[in-house]
Short mmCIF file of C-alpha atoms and ligand atoms in Angstrom, two decimals:
data_model
loop_
_atom_site.label_atom_id
_atom_site.label_comp_id
_atom_site.label_asym_id
_atom_site.label_seq_id
_atom_site.Cartn_x
_atom_site.Cartn_y
_atom_site.Cartn_z
CA MET A 227 133.40 -62.23 15.45
CA PRO A 228 130.94 -59.58 16.74
CA GLU A 229 129.23 -57.16 14.39
CA VAL A 230 127.74 -55.29 17.31
CA LEU A 231 129.76 -55.16 20.51
CA ILE A 232 128.09 -54.11 23.75
CA ALA A 233 130.00 -53.41 26.96
CA GLY A 234 128.44 -52.72 30.33
CA GLU A 235 126.48 -54.01 33.28
CA ALA A 236 124.27 -57.03 33.49
CA LEU A 237 122.07 -57.15 36.55
CA VAL A 238 118.96 -58.75 37.89
CA GLU A 239 115.90 -56.62 38.35
CA ILE A 240 113.64 -57.30 41.29
CA MET A 241 110.37 -55.44 41.00
CA ARG A 242 107.29 -54.60 42.99
CA PRO A 243 104.36 -56.42 41.40
CA GLU A 244 101.90 -53.51 41.75
CA VAL A 245 102.12 -49.82 40.93
CA GLY A 246 102.65 -47.48 43.88
CA GLN A 247 104.31 -49.97 46.26
CA PRO A 248 107.20 -48.04 47.87
CA LEU A 249 110.64 -49.56 48.39
CA ASP A 250 110.92 -48.36 52.00
CA GLU A 251 108.23 -50.71 53.35
CA PRO A 252 108.03 -54.49 53.53
CA GLY A 253 106.06 -56.04 50.70
CA PRO A 254 106.19 -58.49 47.83
CA PHE A 255 108.81 -58.52 45.08
CA GLU A 256 108.89 -60.32 41.75
CA GLY A 257 112.02 -61.50 39.95
CA PRO A 258 114.91 -61.95 39.41
CA PHE A 259 114.56 -60.73 35.83
CA PRO A 260 117.74 -60.57 33.71
CA SER A 261 118.36 -56.89 32.99
CA GLY A 262 120.81 -53.98 32.71
CA ALA A 263 120.56 -51.60 29.74
CA PRO A 264 123.62 -52.99 27.88
CA ALA A 265 122.54 -56.58 28.55
CA ILE A 266 119.06 -55.89 27.16
CA CYS A 267 120.59 -54.33 24.04
CA ALA A 268 122.90 -57.33 23.56
CA ASP A 269 119.97 -59.69 24.08
CA ALA A 270 117.93 -57.86 21.44
CA VAL A 271 120.74 -57.83 18.85
CA GLY A 272 121.19 -61.57 19.44
CA ARG A 273 117.47 -62.27 19.11
CA MET A 274 117.39 -60.32 15.86
CA GLY A 275 119.93 -62.76 14.51
CA ARG A 276 123.10 -60.66 14.35
CA PHE A 277 126.40 -61.48 16.03
CA ALA A 278 126.33 -59.65 19.36
CA GLY A 279 129.38 -59.72 21.62
CA PHE A 280 128.87 -58.75 25.25
CA ILE A 281 131.65 -57.53 27.55
CA SER A 282 130.49 -57.71 31.15
CA ALA A 283 130.97 -59.33 34.55
CA VAL A 284 128.56 -61.25 36.75
CA GLY A 285 128.96 -62.99 40.08
CA ALA A 286 129.52 -66.74 40.34
CA ASP A 287 126.06 -66.98 41.88
CA ASP A 288 122.49 -67.86 40.97
CA PHE A 289 121.66 -64.35 39.74
CA GLY A 290 124.70 -64.42 37.46
CA ARG A 291 123.65 -67.80 36.12
CA CYS A 292 120.12 -66.51 35.51
CA ILE A 293 121.54 -63.70 33.32
CA VAL A 294 124.05 -65.87 31.47
CA ARG A 295 121.44 -68.54 30.69
CA ARG A 296 119.12 -65.95 29.17
CA LEU A 297 121.78 -64.25 27.04
CA ALA A 298 123.13 -67.58 25.82
CA ALA A 299 119.62 -68.62 24.77
CA SER A 300 119.38 -65.40 22.75
CA GLY A 301 122.59 -66.25 20.91
CA VAL A 302 124.78 -63.58 22.50
CA ASP A 303 128.52 -64.35 22.48
CA LEU A 304 129.62 -64.51 26.11
CA THR A 305 133.39 -64.99 25.60
CA TYR A 306 134.04 -61.81 27.59
CA VAL A 307 131.38 -62.13 30.26
CA ARG A 308 133.50 -62.92 33.29
CA ALA A 309 132.31 -64.66 36.45
CA VAL A 310 133.91 -62.85 39.40
CA PRO A 311 133.82 -63.26 43.20
CA GLN A 312 131.65 -60.17 43.76
CA THR A 313 127.85 -60.51 43.90
CA THR A 314 125.89 -60.02 40.66
CA ALA A 315 124.55 -56.48 40.32
CA MET A 316 120.91 -55.84 41.25
CA ALA A 317 118.29 -53.18 40.78
CA PHE A 318 115.15 -52.99 42.85
CA ILE A 319 112.41 -51.10 41.11
CA THR A 320 108.94 -49.78 41.69
CA TYR A 321 106.56 -47.96 39.38
CA ARG A 322 104.78 -44.87 40.57
CA ALA A 323 101.15 -44.09 39.69
CA ASP A 324 102.30 -41.40 37.19
CA GLY A 325 104.25 -44.04 35.20
CA SER A 326 107.70 -42.96 36.43
CA ARG A 327 110.11 -45.44 37.99
CA GLN A 328 112.19 -45.49 41.13
CA PHE A 329 115.39 -47.54 41.18
CA LEU A 330 117.50 -48.77 44.04
CA PHE A 331 120.77 -49.96 42.56
CA HIS A 332 123.42 -52.30 43.87
CA LEU A 333 126.07 -51.65 41.22
CA ARG A 334 129.09 -50.14 42.94
CA GLY A 335 131.08 -52.89 44.58
CA SER A 336 129.12 -55.50 42.64
CA ALA A 337 130.37 -57.73 39.82
CA ALA A 338 129.31 -55.02 37.34
CA GLU A 339 132.16 -52.83 38.52
CA ALA A 340 134.65 -55.58 37.57
CA LEU A 341 134.00 -54.88 33.88
CA ASP A 342 137.35 -55.25 32.14
CA PRO A 343 137.33 -54.21 28.48
CA ASP A 344 141.14 -54.04 28.48
CA ALA A 345 141.18 -57.85 28.62
CA VAL A 346 139.49 -58.09 25.21
CA ASP A 347 141.77 -59.42 22.51
CA ALA A 348 142.33 -57.10 19.53
CA ARG A 349 141.18 -59.87 17.16
CA TYR A 350 137.73 -59.78 18.80
CA LEU A 351 137.38 -56.09 17.92
CA GLN A 352 138.15 -56.44 14.25
CA GLY A 353 135.01 -56.34 12.17
CA VAL A 354 132.95 -54.63 14.89
CA ALA A 355 130.64 -52.24 13.04
CA TYR A 356 129.17 -50.70 16.19
CA LEU A 357 130.25 -50.52 19.80
CA HIS A 358 127.22 -49.66 21.92
CA LEU A 359 127.62 -48.03 25.34
CA SER A 360 125.13 -46.78 27.91
CA GLY A 361 125.46 -43.86 30.32
CA SER A 362 124.26 -46.21 33.07
CA THR A 363 127.58 -48.02 32.73
CA LEU A 364 129.60 -44.80 32.82
CA ALA A 365 127.76 -43.89 36.03
CA ILE A 366 129.31 -46.84 37.88
CA SER A 367 132.75 -45.29 38.47
CA ALA A 368 135.54 -43.16 37.02
CA GLY A 369 137.55 -46.35 36.51
CA VAL A 370 134.78 -47.90 34.41
CA ARG A 371 134.50 -44.66 32.37
CA ALA A 372 138.23 -44.64 31.64
CA ALA A 373 138.19 -48.32 30.65
CA CYS A 374 135.19 -47.76 28.36
CA LEU A 375 136.90 -44.80 26.70
CA ARG A 376 139.98 -46.92 25.99
CA LEU A 377 137.70 -49.51 24.39
CA VAL A 378 136.00 -46.81 22.27
CA ASP A 379 139.36 -45.65 20.98
CA ARG A 380 140.50 -49.19 20.17
CA VAL A 381 137.28 -49.97 18.27
CA ARG A 382 137.35 -46.66 16.39
CA ALA A 383 140.98 -47.16 15.41
CA LEU A 384 139.85 -50.39 13.73
CA GLY A 385 137.08 -48.63 11.82
CA GLY A 386 134.14 -49.36 14.17
CA ARG A 387 131.64 -46.70 15.21
CA LEU A 388 130.39 -45.70 18.64
CA SER A 389 126.69 -45.84 19.45
CA PHE A 390 125.88 -44.06 22.72
CA ASP A 391 122.69 -44.04 24.77
CA PRO A 392 123.13 -41.40 27.49
CA ASN A 393 120.76 -43.33 29.79
CA PHE A 394 121.27 -40.98 32.74
CA ARG A 395 121.08 -42.55 36.19
CA PRO A 396 120.76 -39.64 38.62
CA GLU A 397 120.56 -42.20 41.46
CA LEU A 398 124.23 -43.04 40.72
CA LEU A 399 125.70 -39.86 39.22
CA PRO A 400 124.36 -36.30 39.49
CA ILE A 401 123.20 -34.88 36.16
CA GLU A 402 125.88 -32.16 35.87
CA VAL A 403 128.65 -34.64 36.69
CA ALA A 404 127.25 -37.08 34.15
CA CYS A 405 127.07 -34.40 31.43
CA ALA A 406 130.76 -33.64 31.87
CA ALA A 407 131.69 -37.33 32.09
CA PHE A 408 129.77 -38.15 28.91
CA THR A 409 131.45 -35.44 26.79
CA PRO A 410 134.29 -37.58 25.37
CA PHE A 411 131.75 -40.25 24.41
CA VAL A 412 129.37 -37.77 22.76
CA GLU A 413 132.27 -36.33 20.79
CA ARG A 414 133.25 -39.78 19.52
CA ALA A 415 129.74 -41.09 18.82
CA ALA A 416 128.36 -41.81 15.36
CA ILE A 417 124.86 -42.37 16.79
CA LEU A 418 123.26 -40.89 19.88
CA PHE A 419 120.05 -42.18 21.46
CA PRO A 420 118.80 -39.51 23.88
CA SER A 421 115.34 -39.11 25.36
CA GLY A 422 113.94 -35.56 25.21
CA GLN A 423 114.88 -34.86 28.81
CA GLU A 424 118.42 -36.13 28.23
CA ALA A 425 118.88 -34.01 25.08
CA CYS A 426 117.94 -30.96 27.18
CA TRP A 427 120.22 -31.93 30.07
CA MET A 428 123.20 -32.44 27.75
CA THR A 429 122.82 -29.15 25.91
CA GLY A 430 120.95 -26.78 28.21
CA ALA A 431 118.31 -26.45 25.46
CA SER A 432 114.72 -25.83 26.49
CA SER A 433 113.21 -28.19 23.91
CA PRO A 434 114.24 -31.72 22.84
CA GLU A 435 114.32 -30.69 19.16
CA VAL A 436 116.69 -27.81 19.78
CA GLY A 437 118.75 -30.06 22.05
CA CYS A 438 119.03 -32.74 19.36
CA ARG A 439 120.10 -30.19 16.75
CA MET A 440 122.78 -28.96 19.15
CA LEU A 441 123.93 -32.54 19.74
CA LEU A 442 124.13 -33.09 15.98
CA GLU A 443 126.58 -30.20 15.75
CA ARG A 444 128.90 -32.14 18.03
CA GLY A 445 129.58 -34.65 15.26
CA PRO A 446 127.31 -37.72 15.19
CA ALA A 447 125.73 -38.82 11.91
CA ILE A 448 122.39 -39.56 13.61
CA VAL A 449 120.71 -38.32 16.77
CA ALA A 450 117.73 -40.61 17.40
CA LEU A 451 115.32 -38.94 19.82
CA LYS A 452 113.16 -41.42 21.76
CA ARG A 453 109.68 -40.16 22.58
CA GLY A 454 108.01 -43.08 24.36
CA ALA A 455 104.46 -43.68 23.08
CA GLN A 456 104.89 -40.76 20.67
CA GLY A 457 107.49 -42.68 18.67
CA ALA A 458 110.86 -41.33 17.61
CA THR A 459 112.56 -38.66 15.54
CA ALA A 460 115.94 -38.90 13.82
CA PHE A 461 118.06 -35.82 13.24
CA THR A 462 120.78 -36.08 10.61
CA PRO A 463 122.79 -33.48 8.69
CA ALA A 464 120.37 -34.18 5.80
CA GLY A 465 117.29 -33.26 7.86
CA MET A 466 114.73 -34.70 10.24
CA VAL A 467 112.46 -37.72 10.04
CA HIS A 468 109.69 -38.67 12.47
CA VAL A 469 108.02 -42.04 12.94
CA PRO A 470 104.88 -42.00 15.11
CA GLY A 471 104.55 -44.49 17.97
CA GLU A 472 102.91 -47.86 17.36
CA LEU A 473 99.64 -48.41 19.22
CA VAL A 474 100.33 -50.96 21.96
CA ASP A 475 99.28 -51.56 25.56
CA GLU A 476 102.22 -50.54 27.70
CA VAL A 477 102.72 -53.05 30.48
CA ASP A 478 106.33 -52.28 31.48
CA PRO A 479 108.40 -49.47 29.89
CA THR A 480 111.81 -50.78 31.01
CA GLY A 481 113.98 -51.97 28.14
CA ALA A 482 112.21 -50.06 25.37
CA GLY A 483 115.15 -47.74 24.75
CA ASP A 484 117.63 -50.62 24.67
CA CYS A 485 115.57 -52.67 22.19
CA PHE A 486 115.09 -49.50 20.15
CA ALA A 487 118.85 -48.96 19.91
CA ALA A 488 119.48 -52.62 19.11
CA ALA A 489 117.00 -52.64 16.24
CA MET A 490 118.33 -49.37 14.85
CA LEU A 491 121.89 -50.73 14.80
CA VAL A 492 120.81 -54.02 13.24
CA ALA A 493 118.87 -52.19 10.52
CA LEU A 494 121.75 -49.81 9.75
CA LEU A 495 124.13 -52.75 9.65
CA GLU A 496 121.91 -54.32 7.01
CA GLY A 497 121.92 -51.21 4.84
CA ALA A 498 118.61 -49.62 5.86
CA ASP A 499 118.26 -45.86 5.44
CA THR A 500 117.54 -43.66 8.46
CA GLU A 501 113.75 -43.81 8.09
CA GLN A 502 113.67 -47.59 7.64
CA ALA A 503 115.97 -48.06 10.62
CA LEU A 504 113.87 -45.72 12.74
CA THR A 505 110.71 -47.62 11.80
CA MET A 506 112.26 -50.91 12.86
CA ALA A 507 113.56 -49.36 16.09
CA ASN A 508 110.18 -47.84 16.85
CA ALA A 509 108.50 -51.22 16.43
CA ALA A 510 111.11 -52.94 18.62
CA GLY A 511 110.59 -50.35 21.38
CA ALA A 512 106.82 -50.77 21.17
CA LEU A 513 107.05 -54.57 21.44
CA ALA A 514 109.40 -54.28 24.42
CA VAL A 515 106.81 -52.46 26.53
CA THR A 516 104.07 -55.03 25.98
CA ARG A 517 105.54 -57.56 28.41
CA ARG A 518 106.32 -57.42 32.09
CA GLY A 519 110.06 -57.70 32.81
CA PRO A 520 112.91 -55.86 31.10
CA MET A 521 113.88 -58.60 28.63
CA GLU A 522 110.60 -60.47 28.39
CA GLY A 523 109.35 -58.36 25.48
CA THR A 524 112.60 -58.32 23.51
CA PRO A 525 111.49 -59.07 19.95
CA THR A 526 112.97 -61.68 17.64
CA ARG A 527 113.39 -60.96 13.94
CA GLN A 528 110.20 -62.93 13.32
CA THR A 529 107.99 -61.11 15.86
CA LEU A 530 109.33 -57.79 14.60
CA ARG A 531 108.50 -58.64 10.98
CA GLU A 532 105.01 -59.87 11.87
CA PHE A 533 104.35 -56.82 14.01
CA LEU A 534 105.44 -54.40 11.28
CA ALA A 535 103.25 -56.20 8.75
CA ARG A 536 100.24 -56.06 11.11
CA GLY A 537 101.03 -52.45 11.99
CA SER A 538 100.85 -51.27 8.41
CA VAL A 539 97.49 -53.04 8.00
CA ARG A 540 96.22 -51.26 11.11
CA THR A 541 97.50 -47.90 9.86
CA LEU A 542 95.68 -48.45 6.54
CA GLN A 543 92.48 -49.39 8.38
CA SER A 544 92.62 -46.32 10.58
CA ARG A 545 93.28 -44.14 7.52
CA ARG A 546 90.22 -45.64 5.81
CA ARG A 547 88.15 -44.95 8.92
CA GLY A 548 89.43 -41.40 8.70
CA SER A 549 90.94 -41.52 12.19
P1 ATP B 1299 114.08 -47.05 28.85
O1 ATP B 1299 115.22 -46.24 29.40
O2 ATP B 1299 112.96 -47.25 29.78
O3 ATP B 1299 114.53 -48.33 28.21
P2 ATP B 1299 113.87 -44.78 27.13
O4 ATP B 1299 113.37 -43.74 28.06
O5 ATP B 1299 115.29 -44.81 26.80
O6 ATP B 1299 113.43 -46.21 27.66
P3 ATP B 1299 111.47 -44.57 25.52
O7 ATP B 1299 111.24 -43.30 24.79
O8 ATP B 1299 110.67 -44.85 26.73
O9 ATP B 1299 113.05 -44.69 25.78
O10 ATP B 1299 111.23 -45.77 24.53
C1 ATP B 1299 112.06 -45.98 23.40
C2 ATP B 1299 111.23 -46.17 22.17
O11 ATP B 1299 110.36 -47.30 22.33
C3 ATP B 1299 110.30 -45.01 21.83
O12 ATP B 1299 110.99 -44.00 21.11
C4 ATP B 1299 109.24 -45.71 21.01
O13 ATP B 1299 109.74 -45.96 19.72
C5 ATP B 1299 109.10 -47.04 21.75
N1 ATP B 1299 108.11 -46.96 22.82
C6 ATP B 1299 108.32 -46.76 24.14
N2 ATP B 1299 107.17 -46.72 24.83
C7 ATP B 1299 106.17 -46.93 23.93
C8 ATP B 1299 104.74 -47.01 24.00
N3 ATP B 1299 104.08 -46.89 25.16
N4 ATP B 1299 104.05 -47.21 22.86
C9 ATP B 1299 104.67 -47.34 21.69
N5 ATP B 1299 106.03 -47.27 21.55
C10 ATP B 1299 106.77 -47.08 22.64
MG1 MG B 1300 116.75 -44.93 28.31
#
């Protein structure tokens, strides 16, 4: 039975091969790459060797099969990944020269909207330590939000904890609407995974640190602030801990946040303290950006261990060099 349960969209990502190629002109695309924030997180938990259960829906089509094949290979339990008549969800994506991304989603009306957590048997929820949800899922529709909230309450009633990545998708849901819609999830969360911008949006704070402290007052045990190449900071009632970013060549930033959350949950599940968990999450996020494609850089337990071992050697060397 799942230790980490993830509910939400799976989609294929179809990307422009070069930076700065707009989506409103003909040109080449690369893909399909299996993707979707919750799917990436499930994939990463599976590859790290823990029992990940994924609740989702894909189309009975080639894109759906592409996703299912990948998740199965990563050891994710797909009992509740339904194949439905609608087309598998898609996201077209291009990277701008400044490093930002532009998405064009086909989520509403796709298989992703047919997510049905109510169908999950109560026995499957027993023993779930963490239920992980993403704001990108809540942005699909009010119906999906209500169904996810029912799932949260069922899991919490059985002793499981909610992990929530706000993952705003302004293309699907305006920021103010999303902030209001996320409130019941923030209030029930044991762990929050905001970026700096998201912490500010959710609280009205002018700095990420202030925003994270305000979020902490809303009840979670940990607010893990993701800072891209700068690493990550965890805020807990006991204080703050920062782990600097690992030095890597960023090839594709998509999926870093999802691998980060997965590694943090796996580490906490295994009894790590906040700093140890943050270190593992930071390394997982760094590895994720080194490969092109949202799931292509998802680390296994082995690659994560090797990377952390190498990383500490590099840190020692740079300290000796005085840099
Ligand atoms: P996404 O939504 O694209 O998956 P995110 O915006 O939620 O990502 P980021 O802050 O981009 O989250 O990345 C999550 C974590 O991954 C960071 O906190 C950091 O630990 C690691 N990370 C991301 N980018 C880099 C990078 N260029 N170098 C090193 N580590 C990185
Ligand atoms: Mg994110």
